PDB file of C-alpha atoms in Angstrom:
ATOM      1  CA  UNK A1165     -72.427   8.889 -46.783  1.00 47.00           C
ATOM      2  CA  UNK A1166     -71.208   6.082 -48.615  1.00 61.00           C
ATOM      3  CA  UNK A1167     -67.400   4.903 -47.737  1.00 87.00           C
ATOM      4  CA  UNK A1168     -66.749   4.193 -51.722  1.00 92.00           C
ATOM      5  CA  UNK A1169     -63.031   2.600 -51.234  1.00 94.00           C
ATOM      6  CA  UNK A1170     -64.350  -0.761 -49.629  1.00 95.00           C
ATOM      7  CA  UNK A1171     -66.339  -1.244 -53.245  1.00 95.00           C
ATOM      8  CA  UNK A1172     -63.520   0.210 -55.048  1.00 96.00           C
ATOM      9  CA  UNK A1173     -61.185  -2.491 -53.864  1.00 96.00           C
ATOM     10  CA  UNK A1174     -63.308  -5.137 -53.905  1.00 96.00           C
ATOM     11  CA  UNK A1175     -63.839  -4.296 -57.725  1.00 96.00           C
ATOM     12  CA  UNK A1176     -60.208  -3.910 -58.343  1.00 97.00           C
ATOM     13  CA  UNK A1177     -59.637  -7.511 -56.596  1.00 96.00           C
ATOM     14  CA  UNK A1178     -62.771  -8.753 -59.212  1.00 96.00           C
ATOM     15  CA  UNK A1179     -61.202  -7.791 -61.942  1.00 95.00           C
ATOM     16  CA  UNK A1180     -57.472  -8.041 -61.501  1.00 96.00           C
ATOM     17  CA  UNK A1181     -56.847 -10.744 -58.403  1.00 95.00           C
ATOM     18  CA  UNK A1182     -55.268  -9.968 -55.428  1.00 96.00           C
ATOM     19  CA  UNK A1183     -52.893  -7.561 -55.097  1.00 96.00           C
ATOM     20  CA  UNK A1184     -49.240  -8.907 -54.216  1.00 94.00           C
ATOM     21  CA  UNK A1185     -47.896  -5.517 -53.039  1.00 92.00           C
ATOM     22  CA  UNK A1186     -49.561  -2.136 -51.561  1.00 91.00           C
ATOM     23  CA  UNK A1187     -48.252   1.109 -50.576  1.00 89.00           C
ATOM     24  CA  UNK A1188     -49.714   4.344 -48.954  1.00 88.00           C
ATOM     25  CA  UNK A1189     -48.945   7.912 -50.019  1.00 84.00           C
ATOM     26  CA  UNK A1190     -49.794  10.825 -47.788  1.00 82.00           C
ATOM     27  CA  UNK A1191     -49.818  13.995 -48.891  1.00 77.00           C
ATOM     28  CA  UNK A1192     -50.333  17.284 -46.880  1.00 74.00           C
ATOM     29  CA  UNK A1193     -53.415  18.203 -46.831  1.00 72.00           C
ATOM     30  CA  UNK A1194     -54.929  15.567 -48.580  1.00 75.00           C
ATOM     31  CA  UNK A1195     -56.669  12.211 -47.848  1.00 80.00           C
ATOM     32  CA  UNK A1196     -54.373   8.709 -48.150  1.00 87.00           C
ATOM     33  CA  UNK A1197     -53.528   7.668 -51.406  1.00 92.00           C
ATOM     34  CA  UNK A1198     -52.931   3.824 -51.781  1.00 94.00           C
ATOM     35  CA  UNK A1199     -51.388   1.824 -55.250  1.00 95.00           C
ATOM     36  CA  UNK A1200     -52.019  -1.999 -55.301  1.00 96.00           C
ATOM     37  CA  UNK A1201     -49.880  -3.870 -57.431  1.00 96.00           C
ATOM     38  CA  UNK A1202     -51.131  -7.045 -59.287  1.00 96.00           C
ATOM     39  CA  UNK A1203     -49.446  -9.568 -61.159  1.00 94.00           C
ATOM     40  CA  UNK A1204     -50.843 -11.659 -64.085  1.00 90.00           C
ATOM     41  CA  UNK A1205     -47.976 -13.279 -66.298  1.00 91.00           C
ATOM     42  CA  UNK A1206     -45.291 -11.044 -66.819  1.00 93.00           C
ATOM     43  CA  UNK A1207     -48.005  -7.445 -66.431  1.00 95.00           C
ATOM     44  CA  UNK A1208     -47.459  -5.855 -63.651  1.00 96.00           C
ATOM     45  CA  UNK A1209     -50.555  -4.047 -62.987  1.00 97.00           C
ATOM     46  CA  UNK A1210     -51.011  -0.649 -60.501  1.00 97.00           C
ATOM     47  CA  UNK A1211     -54.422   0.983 -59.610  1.00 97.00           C
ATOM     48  CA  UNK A1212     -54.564   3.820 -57.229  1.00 96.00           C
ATOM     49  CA  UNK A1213     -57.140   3.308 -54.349  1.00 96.00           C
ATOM     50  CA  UNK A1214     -58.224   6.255 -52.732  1.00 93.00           C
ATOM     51  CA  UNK A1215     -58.758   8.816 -55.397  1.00 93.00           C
ATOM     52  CA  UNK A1216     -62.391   8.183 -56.076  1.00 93.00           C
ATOM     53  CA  UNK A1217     -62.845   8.713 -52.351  1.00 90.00           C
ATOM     54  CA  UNK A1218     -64.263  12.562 -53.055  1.00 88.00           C
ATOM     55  CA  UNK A1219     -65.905  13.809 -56.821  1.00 90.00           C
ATOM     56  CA  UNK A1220     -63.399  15.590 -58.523  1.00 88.00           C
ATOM     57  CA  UNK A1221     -64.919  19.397 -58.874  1.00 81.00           C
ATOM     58  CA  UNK A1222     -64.834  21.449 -61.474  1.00 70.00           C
ATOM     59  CA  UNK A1223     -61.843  24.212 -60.617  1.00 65.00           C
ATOM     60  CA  UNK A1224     -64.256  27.219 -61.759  1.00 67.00           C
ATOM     61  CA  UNK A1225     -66.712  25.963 -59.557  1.00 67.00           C
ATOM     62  CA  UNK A1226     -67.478  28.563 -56.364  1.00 65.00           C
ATOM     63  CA  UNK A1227     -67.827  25.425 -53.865  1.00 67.00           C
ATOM     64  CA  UNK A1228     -66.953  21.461 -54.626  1.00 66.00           C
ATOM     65  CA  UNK A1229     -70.349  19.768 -54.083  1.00 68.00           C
ATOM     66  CA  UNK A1230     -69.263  17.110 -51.623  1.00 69.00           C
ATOM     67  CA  UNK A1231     -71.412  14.170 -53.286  1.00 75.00           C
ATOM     68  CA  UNK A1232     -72.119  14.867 -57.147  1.00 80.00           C
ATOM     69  CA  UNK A1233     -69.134  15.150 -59.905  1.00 84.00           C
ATOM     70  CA  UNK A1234     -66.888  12.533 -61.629  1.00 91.00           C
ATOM     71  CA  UNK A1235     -64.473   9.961 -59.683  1.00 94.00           C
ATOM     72  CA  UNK A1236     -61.732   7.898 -61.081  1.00 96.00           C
ATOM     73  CA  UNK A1237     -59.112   5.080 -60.064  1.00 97.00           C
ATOM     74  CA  UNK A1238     -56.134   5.209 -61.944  1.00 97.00           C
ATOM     75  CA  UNK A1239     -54.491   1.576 -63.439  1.00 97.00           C
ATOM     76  CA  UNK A1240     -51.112   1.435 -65.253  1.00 97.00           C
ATOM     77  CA  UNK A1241     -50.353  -1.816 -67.456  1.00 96.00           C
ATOM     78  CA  UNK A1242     -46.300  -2.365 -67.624  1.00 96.00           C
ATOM     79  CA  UNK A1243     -44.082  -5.805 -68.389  1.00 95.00           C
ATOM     80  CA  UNK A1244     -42.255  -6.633 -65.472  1.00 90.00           C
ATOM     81  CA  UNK A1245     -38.577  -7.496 -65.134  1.00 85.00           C
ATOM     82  CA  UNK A1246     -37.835  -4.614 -67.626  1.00 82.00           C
ATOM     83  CA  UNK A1247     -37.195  -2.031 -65.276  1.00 85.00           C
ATOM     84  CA  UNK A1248     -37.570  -0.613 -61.506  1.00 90.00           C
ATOM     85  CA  UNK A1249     -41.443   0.059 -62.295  1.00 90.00           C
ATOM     86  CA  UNK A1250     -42.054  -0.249 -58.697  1.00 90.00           C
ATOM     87  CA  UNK A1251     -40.401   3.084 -58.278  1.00 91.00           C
ATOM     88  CA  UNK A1252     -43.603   4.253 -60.210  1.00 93.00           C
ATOM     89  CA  UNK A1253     -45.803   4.057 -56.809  1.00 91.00           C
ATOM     90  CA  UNK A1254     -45.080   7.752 -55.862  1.00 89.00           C
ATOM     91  CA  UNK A1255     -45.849   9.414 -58.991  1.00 93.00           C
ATOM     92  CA  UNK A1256     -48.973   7.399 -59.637  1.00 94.00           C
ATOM     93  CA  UNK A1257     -49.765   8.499 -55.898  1.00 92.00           C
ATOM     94  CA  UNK A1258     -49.299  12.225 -57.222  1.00 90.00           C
ATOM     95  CA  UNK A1259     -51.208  11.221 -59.864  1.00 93.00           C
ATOM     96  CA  UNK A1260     -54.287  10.619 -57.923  1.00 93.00           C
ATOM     97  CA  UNK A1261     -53.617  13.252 -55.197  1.00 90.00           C
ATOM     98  CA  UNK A1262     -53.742  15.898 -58.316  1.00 88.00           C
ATOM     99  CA  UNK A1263     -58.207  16.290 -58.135  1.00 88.00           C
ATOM    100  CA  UNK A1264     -57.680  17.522 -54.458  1.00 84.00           C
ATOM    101  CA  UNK A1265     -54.592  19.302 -54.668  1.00 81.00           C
ATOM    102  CA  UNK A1266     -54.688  20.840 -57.822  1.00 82.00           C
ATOM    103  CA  UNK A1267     -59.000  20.663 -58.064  1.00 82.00           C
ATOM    104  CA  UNK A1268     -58.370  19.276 -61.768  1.00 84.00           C
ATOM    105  CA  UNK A1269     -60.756  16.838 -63.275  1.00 89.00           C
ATOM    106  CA  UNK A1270     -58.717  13.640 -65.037  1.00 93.00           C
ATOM    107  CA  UNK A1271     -60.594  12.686 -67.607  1.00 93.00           C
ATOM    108  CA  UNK A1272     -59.604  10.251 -70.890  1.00 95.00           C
ATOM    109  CA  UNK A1273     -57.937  12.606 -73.463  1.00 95.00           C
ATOM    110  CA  UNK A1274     -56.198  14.544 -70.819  1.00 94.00           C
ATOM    111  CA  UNK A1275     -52.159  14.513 -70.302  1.00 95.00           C
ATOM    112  CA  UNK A1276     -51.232  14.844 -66.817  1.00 94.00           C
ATOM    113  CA  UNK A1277     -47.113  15.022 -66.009  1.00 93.00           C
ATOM    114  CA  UNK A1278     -45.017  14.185 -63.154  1.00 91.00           C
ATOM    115  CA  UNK A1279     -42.328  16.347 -63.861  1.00 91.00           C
ATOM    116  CA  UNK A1280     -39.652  13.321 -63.819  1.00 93.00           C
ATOM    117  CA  UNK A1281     -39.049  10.040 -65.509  1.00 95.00           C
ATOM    118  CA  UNK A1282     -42.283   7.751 -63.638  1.00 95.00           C
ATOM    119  CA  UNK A1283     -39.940   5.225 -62.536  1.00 95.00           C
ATOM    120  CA  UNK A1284     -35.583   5.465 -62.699  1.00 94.00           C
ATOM    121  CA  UNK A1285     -34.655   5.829 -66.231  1.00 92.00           C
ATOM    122  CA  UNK A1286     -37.556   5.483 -67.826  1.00 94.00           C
ATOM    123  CA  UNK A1287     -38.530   7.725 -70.904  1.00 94.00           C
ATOM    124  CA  UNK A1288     -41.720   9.065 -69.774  1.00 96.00           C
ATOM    125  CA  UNK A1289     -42.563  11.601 -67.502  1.00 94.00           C
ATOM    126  CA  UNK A1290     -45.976  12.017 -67.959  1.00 96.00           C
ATOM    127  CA  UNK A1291     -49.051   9.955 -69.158  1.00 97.00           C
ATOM    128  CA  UNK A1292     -52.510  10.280 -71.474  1.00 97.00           C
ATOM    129  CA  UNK A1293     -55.643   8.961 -69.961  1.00 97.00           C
ATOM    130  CA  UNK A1294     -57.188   6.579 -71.880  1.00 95.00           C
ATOM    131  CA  UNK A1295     -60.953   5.617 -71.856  1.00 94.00           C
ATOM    132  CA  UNK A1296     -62.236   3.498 -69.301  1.00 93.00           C
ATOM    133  CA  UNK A1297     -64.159  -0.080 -69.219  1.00 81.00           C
ATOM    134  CA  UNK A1298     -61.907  -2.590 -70.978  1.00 86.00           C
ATOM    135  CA  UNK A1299     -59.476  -3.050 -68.006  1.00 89.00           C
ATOM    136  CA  UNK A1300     -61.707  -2.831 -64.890  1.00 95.00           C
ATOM    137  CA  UNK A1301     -65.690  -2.032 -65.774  1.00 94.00           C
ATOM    138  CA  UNK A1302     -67.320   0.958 -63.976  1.00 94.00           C
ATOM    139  CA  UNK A1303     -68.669   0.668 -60.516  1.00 93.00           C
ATOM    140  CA  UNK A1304     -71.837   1.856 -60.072  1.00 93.00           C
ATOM    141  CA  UNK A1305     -73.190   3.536 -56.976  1.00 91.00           C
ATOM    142  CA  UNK A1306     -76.000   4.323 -55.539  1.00 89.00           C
ATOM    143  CA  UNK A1307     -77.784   7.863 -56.366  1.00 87.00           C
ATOM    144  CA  UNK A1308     -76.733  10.634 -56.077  1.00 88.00           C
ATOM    145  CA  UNK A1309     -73.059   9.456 -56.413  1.00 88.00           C
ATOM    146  CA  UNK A1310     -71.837   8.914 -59.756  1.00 91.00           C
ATOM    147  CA  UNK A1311     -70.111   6.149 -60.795  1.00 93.00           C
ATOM    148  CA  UNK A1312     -65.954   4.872 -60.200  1.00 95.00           C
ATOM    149  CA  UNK A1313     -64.373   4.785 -63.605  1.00 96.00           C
ATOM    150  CA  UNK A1314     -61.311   3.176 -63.884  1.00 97.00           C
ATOM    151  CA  UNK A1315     -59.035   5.472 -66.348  1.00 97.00           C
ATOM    152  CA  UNK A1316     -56.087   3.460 -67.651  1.00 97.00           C
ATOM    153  CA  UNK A1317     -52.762   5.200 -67.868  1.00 97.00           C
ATOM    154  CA  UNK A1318     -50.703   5.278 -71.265  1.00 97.00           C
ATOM    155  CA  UNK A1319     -47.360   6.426 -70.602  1.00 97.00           C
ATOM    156  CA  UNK A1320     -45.888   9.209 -73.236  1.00 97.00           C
ATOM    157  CA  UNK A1321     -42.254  10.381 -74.192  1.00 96.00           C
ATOM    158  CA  UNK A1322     -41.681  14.388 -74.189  1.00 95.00           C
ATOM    159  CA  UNK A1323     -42.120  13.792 -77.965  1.00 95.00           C
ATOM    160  CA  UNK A1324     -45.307  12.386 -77.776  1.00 96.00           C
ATOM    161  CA  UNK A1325     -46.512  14.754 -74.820  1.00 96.00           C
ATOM    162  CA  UNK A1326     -45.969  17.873 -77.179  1.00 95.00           C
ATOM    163  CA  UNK A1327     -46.743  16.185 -80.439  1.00 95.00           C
ATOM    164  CA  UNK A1328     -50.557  15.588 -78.641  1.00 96.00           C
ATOM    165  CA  UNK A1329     -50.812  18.944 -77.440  1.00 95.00           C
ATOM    166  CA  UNK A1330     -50.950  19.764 -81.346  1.00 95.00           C
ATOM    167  CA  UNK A1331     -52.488  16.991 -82.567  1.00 96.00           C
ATOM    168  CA  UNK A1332     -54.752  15.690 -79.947  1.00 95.00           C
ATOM    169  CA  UNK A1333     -55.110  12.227 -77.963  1.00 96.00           C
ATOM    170  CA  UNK A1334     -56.717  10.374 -80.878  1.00 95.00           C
ATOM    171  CA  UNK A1335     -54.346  11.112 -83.645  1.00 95.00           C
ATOM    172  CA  UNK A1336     -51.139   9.902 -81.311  1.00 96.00           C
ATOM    173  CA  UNK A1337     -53.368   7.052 -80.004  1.00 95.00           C
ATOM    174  CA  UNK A1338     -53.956   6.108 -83.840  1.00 95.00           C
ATOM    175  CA  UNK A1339     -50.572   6.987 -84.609  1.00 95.00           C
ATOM    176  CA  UNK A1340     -49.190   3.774 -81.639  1.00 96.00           C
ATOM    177  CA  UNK A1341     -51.830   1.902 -83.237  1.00 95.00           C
ATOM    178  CA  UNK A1342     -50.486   1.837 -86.627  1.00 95.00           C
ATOM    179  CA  UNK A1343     -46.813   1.484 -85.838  1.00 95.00           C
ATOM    180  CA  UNK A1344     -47.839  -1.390 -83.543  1.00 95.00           C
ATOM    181  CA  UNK A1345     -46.340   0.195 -80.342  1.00 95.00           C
ATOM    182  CA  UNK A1346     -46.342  -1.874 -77.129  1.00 95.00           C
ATOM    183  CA  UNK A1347     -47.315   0.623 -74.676  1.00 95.00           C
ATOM    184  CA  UNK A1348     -46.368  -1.569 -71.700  1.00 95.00           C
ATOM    185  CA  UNK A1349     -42.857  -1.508 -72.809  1.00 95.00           C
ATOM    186  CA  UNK A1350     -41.097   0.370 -69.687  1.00 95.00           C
ATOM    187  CA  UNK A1351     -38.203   0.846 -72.172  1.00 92.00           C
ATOM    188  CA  UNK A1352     -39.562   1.592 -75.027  1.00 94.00           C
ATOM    189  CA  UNK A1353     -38.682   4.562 -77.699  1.00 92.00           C
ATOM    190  CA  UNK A1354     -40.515   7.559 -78.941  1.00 93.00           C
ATOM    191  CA  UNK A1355     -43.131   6.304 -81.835  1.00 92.00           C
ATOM    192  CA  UNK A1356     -42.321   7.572 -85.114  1.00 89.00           C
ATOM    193  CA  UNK A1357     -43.678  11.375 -85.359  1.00 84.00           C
ATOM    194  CA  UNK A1358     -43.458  12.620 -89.057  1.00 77.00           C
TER     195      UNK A1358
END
């Protein structure tokens, strides 16, 4: 069996340069969670490291296969010196932990939420996955296993959160798109909904 996180983090170093921070996340009953932090101007950059470990399984599914089924990192694209974004570590850990603890499969479209703000005062509690292979390309490996996608994280007001639920992940994704939102604002507002 393959040990995936070596290549993982040797794609993740590729792509984004060292990492300048890293912290570990153990949850009961699940394997290690890491978050790298990068810096590149004034981005801060976090990817989760550990997550693509095991397939994500389907949560109908009678038995997880052990090999075949999706994996995913998770990265998350702030401006530093705006806010405590480091405090964002944790719930991106929870984040990731969410395939083995929960057995749901994070795909781009989907919402996941935290529950609380992601870091102290900001205005979003949860995210939407966007699609991958702008950020960090998809690491291939060998069959059967399929490939490490690295799903970029977009984080979303309560607004937002409930006005995709009705509208869906394109339409709000347009919607930032036409109002020129800066998504890795760690302060910013709600986007105009009407």
């Amino acid at each position: 069996m393959t040990d995936v996180l070596p290549l993982v983090e040797a794609r993740l170093r590729t792509a984004l340069g060292e990492p300048d921070a890293r912290a570990a996340v153990t949850f009961l009953g699940t394997d290690r969670v890491e978050v790298l932090r990068f810096q590149e101007g004034d981005v801060v950059r976090y990817a989760t490291l550990g997550m693509s470990a095991q397939p994500m399984a389907d949560p109908t599914a009678v038995l997880a296969d052990p090999v075949r089924g999706p994996r995913a990192e998770l990265l998350l694209s702030v401006r530093g010196g705006r806010a405590d974004t480091d405090k964002v570590l944790r719930p991106l850990a929870v984040l990731a932990a969410s395939p083995q603890v929960e057995g749901v499969v994070v795909a781009p479209g989907a919402s996941l939420d935290v529950g609380e703000p992601l870091w102290p005062g900001a205005p979003f509690t949860s995210v939407l996955v966007a699609e991958p292979g702008g950020l960090v390309e998809d690491l291939e490996l060998d069959e059967p296993l399929d490939p490490v996608r690295f799903l970029p994280l977009l984080p979303m007001t309560p607004n937002e959160a409930a006005w995709k639920r009705v509208h869906g992940a394109a339409a709000l994704q347009e919607r930032w798109l036409t109002h020129g939102t800066d998504l890795r604002d760690p302060a910013r507002g709600s986007v105009p909904l009407e």
